[in-house]
Amino acid sequence: MQVAAVSPPEPPSTDAFLRAVGDDGTVAPAFAAEAARLVELWRGVARIRRTSQRLVALQREGKIGSHASPIGEEGALVGAVAALAEGDWVFPSAREALVSTLRGVTAEAYVHHAFGDARDPLEGRVPPDHLCSRAARVAPPPGTLGGHLTHAVGCAWAMRNDGAVVLAFLDGAAASTGHFHDALNFAGVFRAPVVFVCRNDGRREVDAATEGGLAGKAVGYGLPSAQVDGSDAVAVLAVVSEAASRARRGEGASLVEVLTSPPLDGTLDVPVDRDPLLTLERAIDRAGGDPSRAKVLDELDQELARAAAAAVGAGVAPRSSIFDNVYRELPGHLRAQKGRP
Amino acid sequence: MPEMNMVQAINDALRLEMRRDARMVVMGEDVGKVGGVFRVTQGLWDEFGDDRVIDTPLSEGGILGTAIGMALYGMLPVPEIQFADFIYPGYDQIVSELAKLRWRSGGEYPAKMVIRTPVGGGIRGGLYHSQSPESLFIHVAGLKVVCPSTPHDAKGLLLASLRDPDPVLFFEPKRIYRASRGEVPEGDYTVDLSRARVAREATSGRAAVTILAWGAMLYEAVAAADKAAEQGVECEIIDLRTLWPLDLDTIIASVKKTGRVVIVHEAARTCGFGAELVALVNEHAFDHLEAPPARVTGFDTPFPYTLEMEYLPLSHRILPAVLETARY
């Protein structure tokens, strides 16, 4: 049964974003496959939430420079990444960079990265939330908003015969950039196996004149699109799975618009009725509960506390990191600059 | 040894490397069936097909961004930008993404590619088909910039660029695409990216003048040097070939020998690459100079259409600079 149709290339109705979990925690029968993964989804959302809360605290303490928090939007991140197979790739922007911790990057490595310390895998070169990992198949977040979207298309084209797909995240504001147009245009022309997941945080009325919101923009590129409620990771998983399946079958790219509800008032308080963590907890409780919940949170907090403590004591990145990896071999002019005190 | 023009030499290099390296693809506007606006990729689509010679939508940002994604996955894309003047819509991808990827990923995600694009004036192209934007790329950390002046070097430098681990901007001087002819070895060879070419060696030591040039202006430097010789001034001409990273040793050795240097480039004067070359000469050979370094360049104006030969630093403008420098 087709649970969460990715529509043919015509604008979706904006009447309601797709949901799987009802207010009382009941998961609609059509989403039985996804419902089997409720605990896994909750653990992912909890991991992102707790890590981001810790990074916000570290930023406010002045220990790290910045943090692009995805709090309140974790349903989009976790639901979409849960739709991937191991060989698939993810192209996040900074606000989704924490998805690398769902694919094998440890909290410790991520916190070291946020500090830019001596044990940061990127040796302090770039600000927080720009971590990438080839082992995790997570590409580098872009320098400018939306700049990675065409990278995702090129990577998808390159792997089009390998049965793998690319997941590219974008902020709704990036849907106004030329990068977005280039990416969707090239993806349509090349039938690249890529799924664009666009977070709409509710402030995107300046970014779309199209019928069907941001998702409606896909029509012009011949791509199907869908709208889904980001407070419902189950629904996100279902829709992105369907889009990924299309891509895997050689049917090309899709655009999924995910309506999220991050706190926009400077607090970390996600509206209770729009909280992806609470939505999953309601569904899990309705299905019989999860006795491991407190233990998982406790372990997460301990892991993050250890990571923060380790980062505080790790020392600064080496001066050589400024010069190394500009080119593979250090050219003469950089040898001279590196050697100069 | 066959004689070729630069278009044929570059085509030969592309074909040879595509046969050798299955990761390599050529992509761009009309590079496939049409063979490119200057026919540099002619015949490649017939041999390698749609999967490796890719006609793309008309968008430089899209071409370069997509190429970066291919490179991140491990392919070797060779995008063609039809004219260097059109590269600016893709400049963000080059500057913000391509140039910085190896560095910002700690070496995990180098994005290797060679961007080919015709540069320079002299073909009645007007302001949007004649520019020489090399300094805009030299200024950006992480890029290599190459500009050949002969068919032999074009093939050898391109093969070296394709095998170099870093992203390369390969600027093809379109005025001499077909006007330059010369012997080009068959088969595989490379020209070292780290070495300038002493195109003419001076034997008169401190009576001579060093000229630094590249691309199409190399021939203007040679013509000016011939005229100067008639007036008793000998020139040592250095063809930079790879503009960045620079073969500073060859330049400084020559300037220390002659004590005099004239720098020629088509690009506008202010903050052109000549400015950096003058600074480097001053830093490394100041005590050896007999005369102030001179620049003969394009003007700080847009590139004119009908008066392009006024704009270009042709031999009749190089000669007085050489003589003045020699007689300072």
XYZ file of C-alpha atoms in Angstrom:
669
model
C 0.000 0.000 0.000
C 1.273 3.425 -0.863
C 1.342 5.182 2.463
C 2.546 8.676 1.818
C 2.311 9.392 -1.811
C 4.943 11.591 -3.278
C 2.642 13.276 -5.705
C 3.149 13.504 -9.445
C 4.636 16.814 -10.588
C 1.785 19.062 -9.618
C 1.583 21.298 -6.611
C 0.463 19.576 -3.431
C -2.513 20.881 -1.520
C -1.489 23.134 1.321
C -4.589 22.338 3.343
C -2.717 20.012 5.636
C 0.812 18.712 5.871
C 0.880 14.949 6.061
C 0.841 13.441 9.550
C 1.108 9.832 10.705
C 0.732 10.218 14.467
C -2.551 11.473 15.872
C -2.903 13.800 18.850
C -3.537 10.820 21.101
C -0.417 9.014 19.856
C -2.220 6.657 17.539
C -0.200 5.844 14.452
C -2.402 5.600 11.370
C -2.533 2.010 10.097
C -0.991 2.957 6.761
C 2.282 3.698 8.583
C 2.752 0.302 10.181
C 6.227 -0.189 8.710
C 7.453 3.118 10.100
C 5.710 2.536 13.414
C 7.975 -0.468 13.957
C 10.856 2.010 14.238
C 9.351 4.375 16.815
C 12.019 3.764 19.445
C 14.849 4.150 16.941
C 13.365 7.461 15.764
C 12.929 8.669 19.324
C 16.542 7.846 20.140
C 17.677 9.816 17.125
C 15.567 12.838 18.011
C 16.703 12.634 21.633
C 20.349 12.478 20.546
C 20.054 15.539 18.329
C 17.995 17.421 20.953
C 20.346 16.716 23.857
C 23.471 17.433 21.815
C 22.074 20.694 20.526
C 20.967 21.752 24.017
C 24.501 21.117 25.226
C 26.010 23.082 22.311
C 23.650 26.018 22.933
C 24.768 26.040 26.561
C 28.432 25.921 25.537
C 27.857 28.804 23.143
C 26.137 30.869 25.818
C 29.028 30.145 28.167
C 31.366 31.512 25.516
C 33.137 28.199 25.045
C 32.231 27.775 21.370
C 31.690 30.454 18.744
C 28.267 29.573 17.443
C 25.754 26.778 16.983
C 23.053 26.432 14.360
C 20.530 24.636 16.527
C 18.031 22.269 14.926
C 15.941 22.102 18.124
C 12.299 21.674 17.214
C 13.243 20.493 13.740
C 14.747 17.141 14.694
C 11.806 15.280 13.180
C 12.897 16.430 9.727
C 16.504 15.419 10.304
C 15.921 12.078 11.969
C 12.960 10.990 9.874
C 14.773 11.738 6.613
C 18.075 10.112 7.569
C 16.216 7.034 8.822
C 15.018 6.529 5.235
C 18.571 5.978 3.993
C 20.602 2.835 3.474
C 24.216 2.675 4.566
C 25.615 3.389 1.103
C 23.520 6.544 0.642
C 24.984 10.014 1.061
C 23.843 13.063 2.993
C 24.495 16.689 2.017
C 23.496 18.786 5.028
C 23.674 22.494 5.555
C 25.006 23.721 8.897
C 21.697 23.369 10.736
C 21.494 19.675 9.835
C 25.172 18.876 10.338
C 24.351 17.018 13.554
C 22.905 14.207 11.414
C 26.473 12.929 11.183
C 25.977 11.756 14.791
C 23.190 9.503 13.506
C 25.627 7.913 11.051
C 28.548 7.016 13.264
C 30.225 10.303 14.162
C 30.550 10.348 17.950
C 29.275 13.119 20.175
C 32.836 13.492 21.372
C 34.125 14.175 17.845
C 31.300 16.631 17.212
C 31.954 18.552 20.421
C 35.686 18.671 19.715
C 34.747 20.063 16.312
C 32.491 22.682 17.891
C 35.390 23.767 20.085
C 37.771 23.704 17.106
C 40.320 22.210 19.441
C 43.378 20.031 18.992
C 41.196 16.934 18.640
C 38.727 18.477 16.204
C 38.812 16.272 13.065
C 38.943 19.539 11.091
C 41.660 21.016 13.338
C 39.810 24.213 14.127
C 39.605 25.418 10.549
C 35.881 26.013 10.357
C 33.129 27.131 12.746
C 30.822 24.696 14.545
C 28.338 22.664 12.491
C 30.599 22.289 9.483
C 31.735 18.789 10.306
C 31.835 16.260 7.488
C 32.838 12.624 7.382
C 33.630 10.449 4.415
C 33.222 7.342 6.544
C 29.687 8.482 7.445
C 29.048 9.663 3.873
C 28.205 13.112 5.141
C 29.446 15.855 2.805
C 30.811 19.237 3.885
C 28.105 21.803 4.664
C 28.283 24.711 2.225
C 29.907 28.094 2.493
C 26.815 29.960 1.336
C 23.180 29.073 1.884
C 22.173 26.456 -0.680
C 25.686 26.187 -2.149
C 25.743 22.422 -1.555
C 22.567 21.592 -3.446
C 24.236 21.236 -6.832
C 26.977 19.173 -5.175
C 24.274 16.762 -4.088
C 23.021 16.550 -7.663
C 26.501 15.896 -9.071
C 27.200 13.250 -6.473
C 23.833 11.633 -7.190
C 24.516 11.651 -10.921
C 27.895 10.042 -10.294
C 26.339 7.220 -8.255
C 23.245 6.796 -10.394
C 24.162 3.266 -11.416
C 25.187 2.164 -7.922
C 21.690 1.870 -6.479
C 22.434 4.551 -3.923
C 20.715 7.875 -3.362
C 21.627 11.295 -2.040
C 19.691 13.164 0.626
C 20.168 16.943 0.505
C 18.836 19.124 3.296
C 18.070 22.766 2.857
C 16.613 25.613 4.812
C 13.473 27.079 3.283
C 15.307 30.352 2.713
C 17.708 28.496 0.404
C 14.747 27.808 -1.877
C 15.092 31.449 -2.939
C 18.690 31.099 -4.072
C 20.016 30.494 -7.555
C 21.694 27.375 -6.193
C 18.247 25.883 -5.570
C 17.134 26.610 -9.107
C 20.363 25.175 -10.534
C 20.087 22.076 -8.379
C 16.470 21.268 -9.163
C 16.956 22.089 -12.831
C 20.034 19.880 -13.173
C 18.412 17.147 -11.077
C 15.388 17.177 -13.347
C 17.382 17.184 -16.563
C 19.777 14.442 -15.406
C 17.179 12.385 -13.479
C 19.631 12.358 -10.605
C 18.770 10.089 -7.652
C 18.498 12.817 -5.045
C 15.883 13.721 -2.457
C 15.764 17.375 -1.409
C 14.385 17.837 2.087
C 13.461 21.456 2.679
C 12.764 22.660 6.209
C 10.045 25.279 6.321
C 10.133 26.843 9.782
C 6.928 28.782 9.224
C 8.649 32.023 8.259
C 8.953 31.276 4.570
C 6.105 33.309 3.140
C 8.686 35.611 1.515
C 10.265 32.664 -0.280
C 7.396 31.280 -2.317
C 4.753 32.737 -4.579
C 3.899 29.286 -5.857
C 0.735 27.378 -5.248
C 1.591 24.604 -2.860
C 4.239 26.506 -0.916
C 7.919 25.682 -1.273
C 7.073 22.196 -2.498
C 5.146 23.774 -5.342
C 8.391 25.049 -6.806
C 9.262 21.505 -7.885
C 6.599 21.557 -10.575
C 8.639 23.726 -12.915
C 11.483 21.240 -12.870
C 9.342 18.218 -13.559
C 9.904 16.863 -10.068
C 7.293 15.393 -7.758
C 6.948 16.939 -4.343
C 5.224 16.437 -1.031
C 4.539 18.311 2.173
C 4.891 16.658 5.519
C 4.628 17.696 9.136
C 8.069 17.925 10.686
C 6.786 17.390 14.199
C 6.002 13.866 13.057
C 9.195 11.934 12.298
C 7.102 8.900 11.359
C 5.465 10.788 8.529
C 8.794 12.279 7.416
C 10.327 8.809 7.319
C 7.443 7.526 5.217
C 7.545 10.340 2.676
C 11.325 10.422 2.309
C 11.391 6.613 2.020
C 8.961 6.819 -0.849
C 11.015 9.557 -2.546
C 14.230 7.570 -2.014
C 12.601 4.484 -3.500
C 11.655 6.452 -6.586
C 15.223 7.675 -6.905
C 16.586 4.164 -6.441
C 14.308 2.889 -9.190
C 15.810 5.426 -11.586
C 12.776 7.699 -11.518
C 14.757 10.760 -10.479
C 14.640 13.449 -7.850
C 11.926 14.696 -5.492
C 11.383 17.681 -3.238
C 9.952 17.169 0.232
C 8.880 20.230 2.204
C 8.865 19.649 5.941
C 6.948 22.068 8.124
C 8.884 22.548 11.357
C 8.328 24.576 14.487
C 11.599 25.693 16.009
C 11.419 28.111 18.933
C 11.929 31.521 17.374
C 11.910 33.540 20.565
C 15.468 32.922 21.711
C 14.391 30.128 24.060
C 14.792 26.397 23.557
C 11.096 25.810 24.212
C 9.479 23.847 21.417
C 5.687 24.288 21.302
C 4.286 21.232 23.100
C 1.824 20.349 20.347
C 4.542 20.664 17.681
C 7.401 18.887 19.445
C 8.817 15.926 17.459
C 10.190 14.377 20.656
C 6.839 14.508 22.448
C 5.007 13.259 19.341
C 7.178 10.154 19.326
C 6.786 9.710 23.090
C 3.007 9.821 22.725
C 3.159 7.207 19.976
C 5.529 4.987 21.957
C 3.416 5.279 25.111
C 0.292 4.454 23.148
C 2.077 1.370 21.789
C 3.080 0.178 25.248
C 5.916 2.454 26.323
C 9.690 2.209 26.316
C 11.282 1.318 29.641
C 14.759 2.295 28.416
C 13.908 5.962 27.896
C 15.360 7.406 31.113
C 18.470 5.279 30.819
C 19.079 6.392 27.232
C 18.788 10.053 28.187
C 21.057 9.552 31.155
C 23.714 7.878 29.001
C 23.426 10.619 26.404
C 23.927 13.295 29.023
C 26.932 11.493 30.455
C 28.421 11.090 26.974
C 27.975 14.792 26.271
C 29.354 15.842 29.650
C 32.444 13.715 29.043
C 32.799 15.172 25.543
C 32.559 18.753 26.800
C 35.053 18.070 29.568
C 37.461 16.479 27.103
C 37.131 19.440 24.761
C 37.813 21.953 27.492
C 41.099 20.200 28.187
C 42.087 19.402 24.610
C 44.123 22.509 23.848
C 44.148 24.597 20.708
C 44.504 23.253 17.176
C 48.039 23.327 15.800
C 49.163 26.422 13.853
C 50.134 24.147 10.970
C 46.434 23.466 10.322
C 46.131 26.960 8.841
C 48.462 25.963 6.022
C 48.010 22.219 5.655
C 45.404 20.992 3.164
C 45.099 24.266 1.266
C 46.803 22.177 -1.400
C 47.797 18.534 -1.074
C 51.470 19.528 -1.099
C 52.566 22.751 0.524
C 53.698 25.120 -2.255
C 56.675 27.423 -1.814
C 54.766 30.547 -0.835
C 52.878 28.697 1.898
C 56.062 26.980 3.081
C 57.496 30.434 3.614
C 54.401 31.723 5.413
C 54.107 28.613 7.550
C 57.723 28.881 8.595
C 57.481 32.538 9.563
C 56.665 33.125 13.258
C 56.218 14.582 -34.793
C 52.828 15.952 -35.889
C 52.209 19.672 -36.079
C 49.114 20.910 -34.309
C 47.425 24.100 -33.303
C 46.404 24.632 -29.691
C 42.827 23.452 -30.217
C 44.067 20.158 -31.625
C 46.664 19.776 -28.877
C 44.105 20.268 -26.104
C 41.676 17.935 -27.820
C 44.446 15.341 -28.034
C 45.175 15.678 -24.315
C 41.497 15.309 -23.364
C 41.054 12.238 -25.536
C 44.230 10.637 -24.282
C 43.361 11.129 -20.625
C 39.751 9.998 -21.067
C 41.047 6.745 -22.533
C 43.458 6.378 -19.634
C 41.260 7.478 -16.720
C 37.720 6.103 -16.538
C 36.841 8.623 -13.807
C 37.149 11.533 -16.192
C 34.129 13.272 -17.736
C 33.913 16.386 -19.884
C 30.905 18.610 -19.291
C 29.576 21.995 -20.294
C 27.446 23.951 -22.706
C 27.437 22.259 -26.123
C 30.631 20.314 -25.433
C 29.026 17.107 -26.700
C 27.510 16.814 -30.135
C 28.617 20.320 -31.125
C 32.154 19.820 -29.820
C 32.261 23.099 -27.936
C 32.037 26.684 -29.128
C 35.682 26.529 -30.261
C 35.488 22.818 -31.199
C 38.016 21.900 -28.529
C 35.975 18.847 -27.492
C 35.111 17.817 -31.044
C 34.828 14.068 -31.527
C 34.911 13.209 -27.827
C 31.171 12.598 -27.653
C 31.407 10.216 -30.633
C 34.065 8.179 -28.872
C 32.916 8.335 -25.253
C 29.149 8.943 -25.442
C 26.604 10.690 -23.231
C 27.899 9.333 -19.956
C 31.330 10.920 -20.297
C 30.780 13.924 -22.525
C 27.857 15.746 -21.009
C 25.866 18.574 -22.552
C 24.572 20.571 -19.617
C 21.941 23.223 -19.065
C 23.229 26.744 -19.575
C 24.262 27.735 -16.075
C 27.851 28.112 -14.980
C 26.894 27.856 -11.315
C 25.016 24.649 -12.038
C 27.831 23.210 -14.137
C 30.504 23.920 -11.549
C 28.399 22.939 -8.531
C 27.398 19.667 -10.162
C 31.015 19.043 -11.108
C 32.024 19.547 -7.477
C 29.513 16.892 -6.416
C 30.940 14.470 -8.969
C 34.431 15.210 -7.709
C 33.411 14.674 -4.079
C 32.212 11.221 -5.088
C 35.569 10.490 -6.727
C 35.123 11.328 -10.392
C 37.380 13.649 -12.383
C 35.099 16.246 -13.987
C 36.496 18.621 -16.589
C 33.924 21.388 -16.979
C 34.271 23.834 -19.841
C 33.138 27.399 -19.322
C 32.462 28.747 -22.794
C 34.248 32.048 -22.177
C 36.094 33.059 -19.012
C 33.847 36.134 -19.063
C 30.925 33.793 -18.248
C 32.587 32.224 -15.226
C 31.243 34.754 -12.727
C 27.851 33.084 -12.155
C 29.954 30.088 -11.087
C 32.549 32.131 -9.213
C 30.825 31.499 -5.891
C 31.128 27.747 -6.447
C 34.826 28.107 -7.273
C 35.706 30.501 -4.475
C 33.386 29.456 -1.663
C 33.300 25.730 -2.332
C 35.856 24.251 -4.728
C 38.924 26.150 -3.548
C 38.244 25.491 0.116
C 36.942 21.924 0.163
C 40.196 20.100 0.829
C 41.090 22.554 3.589
C 37.732 22.811 5.269
C 37.236 19.035 5.255
C 40.650 18.383 6.757
C 41.668 16.579 3.584
C 38.650 14.221 3.611
C 36.872 15.755 0.638
C 39.260 17.152 -1.928
C 37.336 18.136 -5.054
C 39.657 17.532 -7.952
C 38.726 19.022 -11.276
C 40.173 20.993 -14.155
C 38.067 23.948 -15.278
C 38.886 24.777 -18.893
C 37.988 28.179 -20.240
C 39.140 30.436 -23.086
C 40.581 33.799 -22.064
C 41.832 36.987 -23.594
C 41.083 39.382 -26.398
C 41.990 39.871 -30.002
C 39.088 37.993 -31.595
C 36.660 40.918 -31.911
C 34.696 39.520 -29.028
C 33.980 42.685 -27.101
C 33.818 43.164 -23.386
C 32.100 39.885 -22.502
C 34.241 37.579 -24.640
C 37.725 38.973 -24.058
C 38.558 39.206 -20.366
C 41.579 37.808 -18.563
C 40.459 37.158 -14.985
C 43.493 35.207 -13.740
C 44.223 37.399 -10.735
C 40.708 36.802 -9.381
C 41.601 33.124 -9.044
C 45.238 33.488 -8.018
C 44.011 35.557 -5.080
C 41.911 32.649 -3.811
C 43.752 30.079 -1.705
C 43.496 26.513 -2.939
C 43.441 26.964 -6.709
C 46.117 26.428 -9.309
C 46.098 28.594 -12.415
C 47.664 27.555 -15.706
C 47.871 29.378 -19.049
C 49.819 27.814 -21.937
C 51.265 29.698 -24.870
C 52.187 26.861 -27.240
C 50.418 23.722 -28.482
C 53.207 21.584 -27.001
C 52.781 23.113 -23.578
C 48.982 23.152 -23.842
C 48.882 19.371 -24.179
C 51.577 18.681 -21.614
C 50.270 21.182 -19.082
C 46.706 19.934 -19.460
C 47.768 16.327 -18.887
C 49.748 17.462 -15.848
C 46.773 19.504 -14.624
C 44.444 16.507 -14.925
C 46.831 14.390 -12.843
C 47.592 17.082 -10.277
C 45.754 16.522 -6.967
C 44.401 20.068 -6.704
C 41.729 21.988 -8.637
C 43.165 23.760 -11.676
C 41.860 26.708 -13.664
C 43.154 26.024 -17.164
C 43.030 29.264 -19.133
C 43.233 28.815 -22.890
C 44.343 31.954 -24.794
C 41.743 31.967 -27.530
C 43.553 34.454 -29.768
C 46.197 31.769 -30.405
C 43.858 28.737 -30.371
C 44.516 28.305 -34.087
C 47.166 30.941 -34.737
C 49.763 29.062 -32.707
C 51.131 25.978 -34.409
C 53.969 23.724 -33.465
C 55.226 20.193 -33.063
C 53.313 18.216 -30.477
C 54.534 14.788 -29.419
C 52.136 11.921 -29.986
C 51.005 10.003 -26.932
C 51.590 10.721 -23.300
C 53.818 13.384 -21.787
C 53.428 16.053 -19.167
C 54.869 19.510 -18.684
C 55.813 20.149 -15.062
C 53.318 22.533 -13.453
C 55.994 23.938 -11.170
C 58.354 25.171 -13.886
C 58.281 28.334 -15.970
C 59.835 28.174 -19.434
C 62.710 30.373 -20.438
C 61.398 31.131 -23.907
C 64.444 33.188 -24.851
C 67.670 33.261 -22.930
C 69.786 36.402 -22.740
C 73.543 36.161 -22.911
C 74.416 39.797 -22.277
C 73.895 39.671 -18.532
C 73.162 43.050 -16.991
C 72.662 44.722 -20.350
C 69.559 42.603 -20.919
C 65.915 42.962 -19.846
C 63.762 40.185 -18.416
C 60.216 40.037 -19.799
C 57.577 38.052 -17.910
C 54.608 37.030 -20.049
C 52.149 34.199 -20.641
C 49.430 33.069 -23.007
C 48.886 35.090 -26.174
C 51.057 37.962 -24.929
C 54.122 35.725 -25.066
C 54.163 36.282 -28.828
C 53.921 40.051 -28.362
C 56.845 39.884 -25.955
C 58.850 37.945 -28.545
C 58.008 40.492 -31.257
C 59.010 43.355 -28.969
C 62.243 41.559 -28.069
C 63.073 41.148 -31.765
C 62.615 44.897 -32.277
C 64.640 45.692 -29.170
C 67.469 43.505 -30.431
C 67.601 45.640 -33.554
C 68.310 48.550 -31.212
C 70.950 46.643 -29.294
C 68.870 45.576 -26.296
C 68.684 41.891 -25.538
C 65.698 40.332 -23.742
C 65.305 37.211 -21.640
C 61.709 36.079 -21.957
C 60.066 33.917 -19.327
C 56.809 32.196 -20.176
C 55.254 31.640 -16.747
C 52.969 28.782 -17.970
C 51.727 28.045 -14.454
C 50.706 31.366 -12.947
C 50.035 29.935 -9.495
C 51.758 28.496 -7.596
C 54.521 30.513 -9.202
C 57.969 29.337 -10.268
C 59.543 32.215 -8.393
C 63.047 30.749 -8.562
C 63.245 31.016 -12.352
C 61.944 34.599 -12.281
C 64.259 35.751 -9.526
C 67.291 34.055 -11.096
C 66.611 35.944 -14.323
C 66.010 39.294 -12.612
C 69.179 38.885 -10.582
C 70.995 38.264 -13.857
C 69.563 41.197 -15.812
C 68.606 43.621 -13.071
C 65.624 44.696 -15.170
C 62.092 43.366 -15.587
C 59.071 44.188 -17.748
C 55.812 42.406 -17.009
C 53.168 42.008 -19.705
C 49.551 40.987 -19.252
C 46.226 41.564 -20.938
C 44.250 42.026 -17.755
C 43.643 45.469 -16.305
C 46.631 46.980 -14.559
C 45.456 47.686 -11.019
C 45.713 44.587 -8.829
C 46.501 42.579 -11.944
C 48.937 39.697 -11.511
C 51.716 42.059 -12.569
C 51.296 43.914 -9.294
C 52.079 40.747 -7.345
C 55.006 39.962 -9.629
C 56.479 43.420 -9.033
C 56.059 42.979 -5.295
C 57.786 39.590 -5.379
C 60.647 40.940 -7.474
C 61.083 43.789 -5.007
C 61.017 41.436 -2.037
C 63.446 38.928 -3.507
C 65.741 40.854 -5.840
C 65.575 44.518 -4.820
C 69.316 44.855 -4.374
C 69.882 43.514 -7.876
C 67.612 45.941 -9.704
C 69.083 48.478 -12.102
C 65.705 49.983 -13.006
C 62.166 50.108 -11.606
C 60.094 47.085 -12.656
C 57.723 48.062 -15.465
C 54.258 46.845 -16.338
C 52.657 46.817 -19.778
C 49.030 45.822 -19.348
C 45.457 46.338 -20.321
C 43.887 49.565 -19.102
C 41.751 49.927 -15.970
C 38.659 50.010 -18.156
C 36.208 47.508 -19.542
C 37.534 45.646 -22.577
C 36.656 47.657 -25.733
C 35.227 46.160 -28.902
C 36.480 48.118 -31.923
C 39.550 49.469 -30.161
C 40.698 46.163 -28.677
C 44.131 46.455 -30.310
C 44.541 49.757 -28.474
C 43.692 48.045 -25.209
C 45.914 44.998 -25.607
C 49.571 45.354 -24.534
C 50.898 44.576 -27.990
C 54.542 44.650 -29.049
C 54.479 48.327 -29.999
C 53.615 49.127 -26.362
C 56.051 46.603 -24.905
C 59.026 47.863 -26.921
C 59.233 51.371 -25.388
C 58.943 49.885 -21.910
C 61.790 47.502 -22.671
C 63.998 50.270 -24.067
C 63.231 52.623 -21.178
C 64.004 49.919 -18.668
C 67.232 49.044 -20.463
C 68.374 52.674 -20.598
C 67.222 53.724 -17.146
